[in-house]
Coordinates of C-alpha atoms in Angstrom, one line a residue:
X1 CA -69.1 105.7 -32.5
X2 CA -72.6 104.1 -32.8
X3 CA -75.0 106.4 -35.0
X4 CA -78.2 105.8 -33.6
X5 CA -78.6 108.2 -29.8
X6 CA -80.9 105.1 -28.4
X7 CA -77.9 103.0 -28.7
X8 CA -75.2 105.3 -27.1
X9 CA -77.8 105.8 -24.2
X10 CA -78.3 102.4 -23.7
X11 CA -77.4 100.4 -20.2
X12 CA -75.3 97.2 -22.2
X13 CA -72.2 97.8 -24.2
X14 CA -72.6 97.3 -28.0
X15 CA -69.7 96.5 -30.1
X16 CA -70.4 95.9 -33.9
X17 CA -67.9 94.0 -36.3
X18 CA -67.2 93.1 -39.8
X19 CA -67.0 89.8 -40.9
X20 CA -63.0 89.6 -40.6
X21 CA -63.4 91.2 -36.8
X22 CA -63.0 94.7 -37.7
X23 CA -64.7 96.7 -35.1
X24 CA -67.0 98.9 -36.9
X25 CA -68.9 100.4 -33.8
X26 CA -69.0 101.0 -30.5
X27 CA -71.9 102.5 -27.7
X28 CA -70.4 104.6 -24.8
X29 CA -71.0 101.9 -22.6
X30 CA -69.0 99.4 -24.9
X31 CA -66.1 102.3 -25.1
X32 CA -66.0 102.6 -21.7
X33 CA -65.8 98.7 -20.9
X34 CA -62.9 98.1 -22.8
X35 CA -60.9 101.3 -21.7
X36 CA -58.0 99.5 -20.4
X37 CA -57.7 98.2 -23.8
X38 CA -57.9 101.3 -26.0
X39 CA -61.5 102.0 -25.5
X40 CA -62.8 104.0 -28.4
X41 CA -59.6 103.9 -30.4
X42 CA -60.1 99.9 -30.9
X43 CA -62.7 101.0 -33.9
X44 CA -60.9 100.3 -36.9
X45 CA -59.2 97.7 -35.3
X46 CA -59.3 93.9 -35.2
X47 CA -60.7 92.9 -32.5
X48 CA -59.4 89.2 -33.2
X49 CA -55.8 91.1 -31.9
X50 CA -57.8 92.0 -28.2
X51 CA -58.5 87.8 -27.8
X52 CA -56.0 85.7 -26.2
X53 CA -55.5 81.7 -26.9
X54 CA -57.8 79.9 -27.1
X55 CA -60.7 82.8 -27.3
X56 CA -59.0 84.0 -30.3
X57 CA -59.8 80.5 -32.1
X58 CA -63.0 80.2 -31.0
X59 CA -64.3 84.0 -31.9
X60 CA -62.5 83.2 -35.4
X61 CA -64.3 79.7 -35.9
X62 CA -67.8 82.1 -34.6
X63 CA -66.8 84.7 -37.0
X64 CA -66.7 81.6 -39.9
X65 CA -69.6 79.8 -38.8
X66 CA -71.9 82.9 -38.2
X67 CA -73.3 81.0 -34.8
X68 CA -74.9 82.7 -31.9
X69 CA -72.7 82.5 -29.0
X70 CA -74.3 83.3 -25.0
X71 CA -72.1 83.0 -22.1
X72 CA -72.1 84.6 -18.5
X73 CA -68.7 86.1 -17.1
X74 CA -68.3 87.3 -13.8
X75 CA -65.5 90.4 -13.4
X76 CA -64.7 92.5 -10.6
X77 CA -67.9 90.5 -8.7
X78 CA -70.5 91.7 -11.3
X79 CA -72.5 89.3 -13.4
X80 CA -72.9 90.0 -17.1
X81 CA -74.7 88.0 -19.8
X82 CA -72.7 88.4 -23.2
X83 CA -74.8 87.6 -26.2
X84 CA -72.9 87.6 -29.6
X85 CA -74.5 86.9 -32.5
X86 CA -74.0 87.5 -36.5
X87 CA -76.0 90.2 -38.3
X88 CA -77.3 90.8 -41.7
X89 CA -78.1 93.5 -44.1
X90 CA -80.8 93.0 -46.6
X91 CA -79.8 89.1 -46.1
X92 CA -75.9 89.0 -46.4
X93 CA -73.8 88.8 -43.8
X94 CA -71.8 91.4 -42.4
X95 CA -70.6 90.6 -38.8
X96 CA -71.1 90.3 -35.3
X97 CA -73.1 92.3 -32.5
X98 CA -71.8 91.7 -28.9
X99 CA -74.2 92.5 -26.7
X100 CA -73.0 92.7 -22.7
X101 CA -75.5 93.4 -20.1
X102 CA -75.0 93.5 -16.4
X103 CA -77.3 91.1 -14.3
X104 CA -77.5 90.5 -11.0
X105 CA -76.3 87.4 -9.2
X106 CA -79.5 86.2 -8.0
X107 CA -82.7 86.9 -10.3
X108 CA -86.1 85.5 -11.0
X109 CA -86.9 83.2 -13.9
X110 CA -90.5 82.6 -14.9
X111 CA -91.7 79.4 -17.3
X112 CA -94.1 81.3 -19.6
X113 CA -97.2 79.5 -21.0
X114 CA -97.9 79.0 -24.6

């Protein structure tokens, strides 16, 4: 589990990996999202092995490249935004955060001004 009580707390599911798709962490939120797939037991795991073809690819070729990735998804008629993106500890590289919050289908966007 996540170490840091802001982060179990928090309303979007957090899943930390290592560079070769280990899953080192996971918030409450992030347990509880993948349930039907193991849920908390998936830390250790790869979570390469979770990915069908061709998502399996592409997370491995995100895992290489160390590129941000941001997509929406739609399941059981709720938006989410997932954001994953590489992360670094003082300045190597050591995996990927995926970050999924819910949003809802219809929402404001503002232009802010420099």
């Amino acid at each position: 589990m996540a170490k840091h009580s802001w982060v179990q707390g928090f309303a979007g599911a957090i899943t930390i990996c290592d560079p070769d798709g280990i899953i080192l962490e996971m918030n409450d939120k992030s347990v509880r999202g993948y349930e039907d797939q193991g849920g908390a037991a998936l830390i250790g795991t790869n979570m390469l092995d979770c990915h069908p073809e061709p998502a399996r690819t592409k997370t491995r070729e995100l895992l290489d490249s160390r590129r941000t990735n941001v997509y929406t998804i739609e399941k059981r008629g709720q938006k989410k935004l997932v954001y994953q993106a590489p992360w670094y500890q003082d300045g190597r590289y050591r995996g990927f955060v995926e970050l999924v919050l819910e949003i809802p289908t219809e929402m404001p966007h503002f232009v802010r001004q420099p």
